[in-house]
XYZ file of C-alpha atoms in Angstrom:
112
model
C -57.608 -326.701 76.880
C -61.653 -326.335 77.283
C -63.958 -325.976 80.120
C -64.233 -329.630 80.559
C -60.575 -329.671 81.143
C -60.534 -326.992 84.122
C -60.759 -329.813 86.994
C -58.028 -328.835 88.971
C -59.045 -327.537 92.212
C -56.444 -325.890 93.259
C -55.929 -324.045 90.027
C -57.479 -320.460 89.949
C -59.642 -319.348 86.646
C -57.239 -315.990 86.305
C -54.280 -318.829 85.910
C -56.221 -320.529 83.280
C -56.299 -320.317 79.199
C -59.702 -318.458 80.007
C -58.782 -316.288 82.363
C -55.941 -315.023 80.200
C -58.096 -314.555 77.404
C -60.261 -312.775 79.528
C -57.747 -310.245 81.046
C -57.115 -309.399 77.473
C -60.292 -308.479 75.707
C -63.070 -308.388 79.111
C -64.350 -304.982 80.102
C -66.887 -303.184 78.188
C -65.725 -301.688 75.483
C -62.367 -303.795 74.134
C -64.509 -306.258 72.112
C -66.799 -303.311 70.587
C -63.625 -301.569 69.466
C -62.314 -305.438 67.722
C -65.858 -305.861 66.337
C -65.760 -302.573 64.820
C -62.399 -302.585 63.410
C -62.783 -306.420 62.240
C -65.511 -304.277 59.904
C -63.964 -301.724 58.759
C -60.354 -301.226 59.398
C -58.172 -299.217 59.223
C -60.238 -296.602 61.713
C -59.294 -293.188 63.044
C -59.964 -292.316 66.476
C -63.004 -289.646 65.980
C -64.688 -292.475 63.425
C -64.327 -294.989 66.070
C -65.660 -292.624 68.676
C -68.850 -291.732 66.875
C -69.429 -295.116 65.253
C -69.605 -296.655 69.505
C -71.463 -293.860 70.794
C -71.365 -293.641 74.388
C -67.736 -293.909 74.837
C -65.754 -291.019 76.092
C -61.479 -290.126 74.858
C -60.466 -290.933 77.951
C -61.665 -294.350 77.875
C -61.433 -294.992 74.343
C -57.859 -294.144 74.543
C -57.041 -296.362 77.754
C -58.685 -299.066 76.090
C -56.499 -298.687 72.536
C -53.339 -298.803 74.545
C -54.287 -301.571 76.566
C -55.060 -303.315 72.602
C -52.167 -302.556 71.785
C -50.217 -303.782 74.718
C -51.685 -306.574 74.283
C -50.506 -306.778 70.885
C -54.114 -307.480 69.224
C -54.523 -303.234 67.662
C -51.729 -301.917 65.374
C -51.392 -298.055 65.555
C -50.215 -296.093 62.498
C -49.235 -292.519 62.478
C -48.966 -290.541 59.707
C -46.684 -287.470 59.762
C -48.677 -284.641 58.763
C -50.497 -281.384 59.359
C -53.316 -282.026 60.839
C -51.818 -285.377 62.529
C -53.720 -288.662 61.342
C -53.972 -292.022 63.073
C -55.377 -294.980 62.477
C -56.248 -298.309 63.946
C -56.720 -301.845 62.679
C -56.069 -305.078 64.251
C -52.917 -307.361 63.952
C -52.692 -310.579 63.025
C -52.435 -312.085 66.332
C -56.249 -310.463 66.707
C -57.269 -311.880 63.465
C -57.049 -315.216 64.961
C -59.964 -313.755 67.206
C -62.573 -313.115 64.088
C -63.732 -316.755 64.643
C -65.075 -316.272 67.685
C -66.267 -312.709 67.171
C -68.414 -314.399 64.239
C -69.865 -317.538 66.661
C -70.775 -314.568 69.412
C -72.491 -312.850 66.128
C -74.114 -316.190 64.886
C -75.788 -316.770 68.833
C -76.828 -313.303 69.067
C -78.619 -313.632 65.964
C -80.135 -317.643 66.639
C -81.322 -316.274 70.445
C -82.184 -312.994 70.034
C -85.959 -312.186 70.307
């Protein structure tokens, strides 16, 4: 289903293949964090942090769980002194590198 087939009027755009791709990975920061970890995964949380910038725990966090809710970031914990964790994207995410590479190839084609 594309844009051209959204015709229904009485269908709403949250009900639509769009607006659930949307709910997933909209916001601000949950396609930084895929970008970055379609680079260089696995990642641990403080690498992540630094490597975005203006991101704070708090938000970082809420937007990992909600990844992984979502079932598009794998997290693996490692049982040791001091604790380690790491993030990198499942396979159901993978299937989102396509378009994470078209949104790379515009950006590069319009940018001035």
């Amino acid at each position: 289903m594309g844009i051209s087939d959204f015709q229904d009027e009485n269908m709403l755009i949250q009900d639509s293949p769009f607006g659930y791709t949307m709910s997933v990975i909209g916001g601000k920061w949950k396609m930084i964090i895929l970008y970055l970890l379609a680079a260089k995964q696995p990642v641990r949380f403080n690498e992540m942090q630094r490597q975005i910038g203006a991101i704070t725990y708090k938000i970082l966090s809420a937007q990992l769980k909600e990844l992984q809710a979502d079932g598009l970031v794998e997290r693996k914990e490692y049982p040791q002194i001091p604790p380690k964790v790491e993030y990198s994207l499942t396979p159901k995410a993978q299937t989102l590198l396509p378009v994470l590479e078209q949104m790379c190839e515009w950006g590069a084609q319009h940018r001035d």
